[in-house]
Amino acid sequence: MLTYKVQLYPNKQQKAKLVEQLDSCRKLYNKLLEECRKAREKGEKITQNTTQSFIVELKNDSMPELKEVYSKVLQMINYTLWVNIKSLSKLKKNGCKIGHLRFKGKGWYKTINYNQSGFKIDEHKNKITFSKIGTINCRGLNNRVRKNKIKGIILKRTQTGRWFANIQIENTPLVLPKTNKNVGIDVGVSSFIVDSDGRRVENPKNIDKQLTKIKVKQQTLSRKKKGSKNWLKAKVQLAKLLAQVTNQRKDFLHKVSRFYVETYDFICVEDLNITALSQKGNKNSKRSRTLHRNILDASWGQFFNYLSYKAANANKKVVKVHPKDTTQECSRCGRIVKKDLSTRIHLCLYCNLELDRDYNASINILKRGTGCTSILVENRSLITITASAIVSGQVFSMNQETPSFK
Ligand SMILES: [Zn+2]
């Protein structure tokens, strides 16, 4: 199942309705939880069906406001509650020390879950109609939503009061032609990644610029009196900026991973869970643990996730190899050539191979992943691909054969 996120633009009345319904949902959740607790205290058996039937009683009795909420949405609250109860008792069985499920305070209930029914999408007009709410304008509906079977929509309110629809679509396999090509990808130090076909994908240039902006906003926030009107305003601005940065990064990562899945059948990467990241980062001393670095670390992990699920969906393969010495090893003769992080070139004392250090590593990764030792290694100039070229889609029309020279 894939989730596709679009922003909703409810009008004033719809907004009020949404907020009201959200609070009704919260109250119902708390009420059902309370009933479960009471039953437990009395030693009575209570099931998902019992609480389900409560909902009907509550509607006709003490909580008439529930009539304003789509019935399937109410069912999903009960469902969610029981998912929580079950996962909690599972944790307890496994010996984890945990408390009770908590009641949700005002503002702590954030989703309205339309499962299977109660919604209608008009992708041509960018509108979604929700039963008991109305037709809400949105932005970003496209082919992907149209072509796929929609399983449900979860309406979500952000901290800043914006509304999003998470559209859940059935995963249809991607049909891509086989290319019979393999590639090794190394996560770079000065660039985002370098691959064994000689591409150097640059880091998005705007990271630093945006980080400066974020820092300024964070400082502004810290100077305001907590809880004040200006504090709240600064908080909203900061959240908006962070969301913007996250979206841009995701877009970049989606496009890079798509490019590799379309171009190759067999993709080899380092297993980041082992040591690679700490090895790559630590030696950079103070600078290494900056916010910039943290974001990059997170990006690589996310990139490999995207790569894995896209590959699985297109019947292609991603292999994770052990990262030990991928940088130190000579990709031609296999001897270890020690180098620290500042050495950008791999220069082998034994076989005279001279290569970009990350390019050398990417070939080692390819060798480990494919088990193929007879890869012809020669010096070549790397082709630099900027993040903006990827984001704008130019990279898809790029000639996939990169030139090599001796
Ligand atoms: Zn060598």
Short mmCIF file of N, CA and C in Angstrom, two decimals, residues 174-254:
data_model
loop_
_atom_site.label_atom_id
_atom_site.label_comp_id
_atom_site.label_asym_id
_atom_site.label_seq_id
_atom_site.Cartn_x
_atom_site.Cartn_y
_atom_site.Cartn_z
N LEU A 174 5.06 -1.96 -10.93
CA LEU A 174 5.58 -1.10 -11.98
C LEU A 174 6.20 -2.00 -13.04
N VAL A 175 5.79 -1.82 -14.29
CA VAL A 175 6.38 -2.66 -15.34
C VAL A 175 7.51 -1.89 -16.02
N LEU A 176 8.72 -2.30 -15.76
CA LEU A 176 9.88 -1.64 -16.38
C LEU A 176 10.63 -2.66 -17.20
N PRO A 177 11.14 -2.26 -18.37
CA PRO A 177 11.90 -3.21 -19.17
C PRO A 177 13.19 -3.59 -18.47
N LYS A 178 13.62 -4.82 -18.69
CA LYS A 178 14.89 -5.27 -18.12
C LYS A 178 16.02 -4.58 -18.89
N THR A 179 17.05 -4.17 -18.15
CA THR A 179 18.16 -3.48 -18.81
C THR A 179 19.43 -4.32 -18.80
N ASN A 180 19.42 -5.39 -17.98
CA ASN A 180 20.62 -6.23 -17.83
C ASN A 180 21.83 -5.44 -17.37
N LYS A 181 21.60 -4.40 -16.61
CA LYS A 181 22.73 -3.58 -16.15
C LYS A 181 22.83 -3.62 -14.64
N ASN A 182 24.06 -3.60 -14.17
CA ASN A 182 24.32 -3.58 -12.73
C ASN A 182 25.00 -2.26 -12.37
N VAL A 183 24.83 -1.87 -11.12
CA VAL A 183 25.51 -0.66 -10.68
C VAL A 183 25.86 -0.76 -9.19
N GLY A 184 26.96 -0.12 -8.82
CA GLY A 184 27.31 0.01 -7.42
C GLY A 184 27.17 1.48 -7.04
N ILE A 185 26.59 1.74 -5.87
CA ILE A 185 26.40 3.13 -5.45
C ILE A 185 27.09 3.37 -4.11
N ASP A 186 27.92 4.39 -4.08
CA ASP A 186 28.58 4.76 -2.83
C ASP A 186 28.00 6.08 -2.33
N VAL A 187 27.69 6.14 -1.05
CA VAL A 187 27.23 7.42 -0.53
C VAL A 187 28.46 8.29 -0.33
N GLY A 188 28.41 9.45 -0.92
CA GLY A 188 29.62 10.27 -0.99
C GLY A 188 29.88 11.07 0.26
N VAL A 189 31.00 11.74 0.24
CA VAL A 189 31.33 12.64 1.34
C VAL A 189 31.09 14.08 0.88
N SER A 190 31.66 14.39 -0.27
CA SER A 190 31.45 15.75 -0.77
C SER A 190 30.26 15.83 -1.72
N SER A 191 29.82 14.67 -2.21
CA SER A 191 28.63 14.65 -3.06
C SER A 191 27.63 13.68 -2.44
N PHE A 192 26.42 13.67 -2.98
CA PHE A 192 25.40 12.81 -2.39
C PHE A 192 25.73 11.34 -2.63
N ILE A 193 25.87 10.96 -3.90
CA ILE A 193 26.32 9.61 -4.21
C ILE A 193 27.24 9.63 -5.43
N VAL A 194 28.04 8.57 -5.55
CA VAL A 194 28.84 8.35 -6.75
C VAL A 194 28.56 6.92 -7.18
N ASP A 195 28.34 6.69 -8.49
CA ASP A 195 28.06 5.31 -8.90
C ASP A 195 29.16 4.74 -9.78
N SER A 196 29.10 3.44 -9.98
CA SER A 196 30.18 2.74 -10.67
C SER A 196 30.15 2.98 -12.18
N ASP A 197 29.16 3.71 -12.68
CA ASP A 197 29.19 4.13 -14.08
C ASP A 197 29.70 5.56 -14.21
N GLY A 198 30.26 6.06 -13.14
CA GLY A 198 30.93 7.35 -13.20
C GLY A 198 30.05 8.57 -13.03
N ARG A 199 28.91 8.41 -12.40
CA ARG A 199 28.07 9.58 -12.13
C ARG A 199 28.29 10.08 -10.72
N ARG A 200 28.40 11.37 -10.62
CA ARG A 200 28.48 11.99 -9.30
C ARG A 200 27.23 12.83 -9.12
N VAL A 201 26.36 12.42 -8.20
CA VAL A 201 25.13 13.18 -7.96
C VAL A 201 25.39 14.14 -6.81
N GLU A 202 25.26 15.39 -7.08
CA GLU A 202 25.57 16.40 -6.06
C GLU A 202 24.49 16.50 -4.99
N ASN A 203 24.90 16.96 -3.85
CA ASN A 203 23.92 17.26 -2.80
C ASN A 203 23.07 18.43 -3.22
N PRO A 204 21.81 18.43 -2.79
CA PRO A 204 20.99 19.61 -3.09
C PRO A 204 21.69 20.85 -2.54
N LYS A 205 21.88 21.83 -3.39
CA LYS A 205 22.66 23.01 -3.01
C LYS A 205 21.99 23.86 -1.94
N ASN A 206 20.66 23.78 -1.95
CA ASN A 206 19.95 24.70 -1.07
C ASN A 206 19.93 24.27 0.40
N ILE A 207 20.49 23.10 0.71
CA ILE A 207 20.46 22.64 2.10
C ILE A 207 21.01 23.70 3.05
N ASP A 208 22.23 24.19 2.74
CA ASP A 208 22.86 25.14 3.65
C ASP A 208 22.07 26.43 3.79
N LYS A 209 21.58 26.88 2.64
CA LYS A 209 20.80 28.11 2.63
C LYS A 209 19.56 27.96 3.52
N GLN A 210 18.90 26.83 3.35
CA GLN A 210 17.69 26.61 4.13
C GLN A 210 18.00 26.41 5.62
N LEU A 211 19.15 25.77 5.89
CA LEU A 211 19.52 25.57 7.29
C LEU A 211 19.74 26.90 7.98
N THR A 212 20.34 27.84 7.27
CA THR A 212 20.55 29.16 7.85
C THR A 212 19.19 29.77 8.20
N LYS A 213 18.26 29.65 7.27
CA LYS A 213 16.91 30.18 7.51
C LYS A 213 16.28 29.52 8.73
N ILE A 214 16.45 28.19 8.82
CA ILE A 214 15.85 27.47 9.94
C ILE A 214 16.45 27.94 11.25
N LYS A 215 17.78 28.10 11.26
CA LYS A 215 18.45 28.55 12.49
C LYS A 215 17.93 29.91 12.93
N VAL A 216 17.77 30.81 11.96
CA VAL A 216 17.26 32.14 12.28
C VAL A 216 15.88 32.04 12.90
N LYS A 217 15.04 31.22 12.29
CA LYS A 217 13.67 31.05 12.80
C LYS A 217 13.67 30.43 14.20
N GLN A 218 14.59 29.47 14.40
CA GLN A 218 14.67 28.84 15.71
C GLN A 218 15.07 29.85 16.78
N GLN A 219 16.00 30.74 16.41
CA GLN A 219 16.42 31.78 17.36
C GLN A 219 15.28 32.73 17.67
N THR A 220 14.57 33.11 16.60
CA THR A 220 13.42 34.00 16.79
C THR A 220 12.45 33.39 17.79
N LEU A 221 12.20 32.09 17.58
CA LEU A 221 11.25 31.39 18.44
C LEU A 221 11.71 31.40 19.89
N SER A 222 13.01 31.14 20.09
CA SER A 222 13.51 31.03 21.46
C SER A 222 13.47 32.37 22.20
N ARG A 223 13.45 33.47 21.42
CA ARG A 223 13.42 34.79 22.08
C ARG A 223 12.01 35.19 22.49
N LYS A 224 11.02 34.53 21.87
CA LYS A 224 9.63 34.91 22.20
C LYS A 224 9.20 34.26 23.51
N LYS A 225 8.23 34.93 24.12
CA LYS A 225 7.69 34.38 25.36
C LYS A 225 6.82 33.17 25.03
N LYS A 226 7.13 32.04 25.66
CA LYS A 226 6.43 30.80 25.34
C LYS A 226 4.93 30.96 25.56
N GLY A 227 4.16 30.57 24.55
CA GLY A 227 2.71 30.63 24.66
C GLY A 227 2.11 31.93 24.17
N SER A 228 2.98 32.93 23.94
CA SER A 228 2.45 34.21 23.49
C SER A 228 2.02 34.15 22.03
N LYS A 229 1.34 35.20 21.58
CA LYS A 229 0.84 35.23 20.22
C LYS A 229 2.00 35.21 19.21
N ASN A 230 3.03 35.98 19.50
CA ASN A 230 4.19 36.03 18.61
C ASN A 230 4.98 34.73 18.60
N TRP A 231 4.99 34.10 19.76
CA TRP A 231 5.65 32.80 19.87
C TRP A 231 4.95 31.78 18.96
N LEU A 232 3.64 31.80 19.03
CA LEU A 232 2.83 30.88 18.23
C LEU A 232 3.05 31.13 16.74
N LYS A 233 3.13 32.42 16.40
CA LYS A 233 3.33 32.80 15.01
C LYS A 233 4.69 32.29 14.51
N ALA A 234 5.71 32.47 15.35
CA ALA A 234 7.05 32.02 14.98
C ALA A 234 7.10 30.50 14.87
N LYS A 235 6.33 29.86 15.72
CA LYS A 235 6.31 28.40 15.73
C LYS A 235 5.69 27.88 14.44
N VAL A 236 4.62 28.50 14.01
CA VAL A 236 3.96 28.11 12.78
C VAL A 236 4.89 28.31 11.59
N GLN A 237 5.58 29.46 11.58
CA GLN A 237 6.52 29.75 10.49
C GLN A 237 7.64 28.72 10.41
N LEU A 238 8.14 28.33 11.58
CA LEU A 238 9.21 27.34 11.63
C LEU A 238 8.72 26.00 11.11
N ALA A 239 7.54 25.61 11.54
CA ALA A 239 6.98 24.33 11.09
C ALA A 239 6.77 24.32 9.59
N LYS A 240 6.33 25.45 9.05
CA LYS A 240 6.11 25.55 7.60
C LYS A 240 7.42 25.38 6.84
N LEU A 241 8.45 26.05 7.36
CA LEU A 241 9.76 25.99 6.72
C LEU A 241 10.31 24.57 6.75
N LEU A 242 10.19 23.91 7.91
CA LEU A 242 10.68 22.54 8.04
C LEU A 242 9.96 21.61 7.08
N ALA A 243 8.65 21.82 6.95
CA ALA A 243 7.85 20.98 6.04
C ALA A 243 8.31 21.17 4.60
N GLN A 244 8.61 22.42 4.26
CA GLN A 244 9.06 22.76 2.91
C GLN A 244 10.40 22.06 2.59
N VAL A 245 11.31 22.13 3.55
CA VAL A 245 12.62 21.50 3.37
C VAL A 245 12.46 19.99 3.20
N THR A 246 11.62 19.41 4.05
CA THR A 246 11.38 17.96 3.98
C THR A 246 10.81 17.55 2.64
N ASN A 247 9.84 18.32 2.15
CA ASN A 247 9.22 17.98 0.87
C ASN A 247 10.20 18.05 -0.28
N GLN A 248 11.04 19.09 -0.28
CA GLN A 248 12.02 19.24 -1.34
C GLN A 248 13.00 18.07 -1.33
N ARG A 249 13.40 17.69 -0.13
CA ARG A 249 14.35 16.59 0.00
C ARG A 249 13.73 15.28 -0.50
N LYS A 250 12.48 15.06 -0.10
CA LYS A 250 11.80 13.84 -0.53
C LYS A 250 11.68 13.78 -2.04
N ASP A 251 11.35 14.90 -2.65
CA ASP A 251 11.21 14.97 -4.09
C ASP A 251 12.52 14.57 -4.76
N PHE A 252 13.60 15.13 -4.26
CA PHE A 252 14.94 14.80 -4.77
C PHE A 252 15.22 13.30 -4.64
N LEU A 253 14.97 12.76 -3.46
CA LEU A 253 15.27 11.35 -3.21
C LEU A 253 14.41 10.42 -4.07
N HIS A 254 13.14 10.80 -4.25
CA HIS A 254 12.25 9.99 -5.10
C HIS A 254 12.79 9.94 -6.53
#
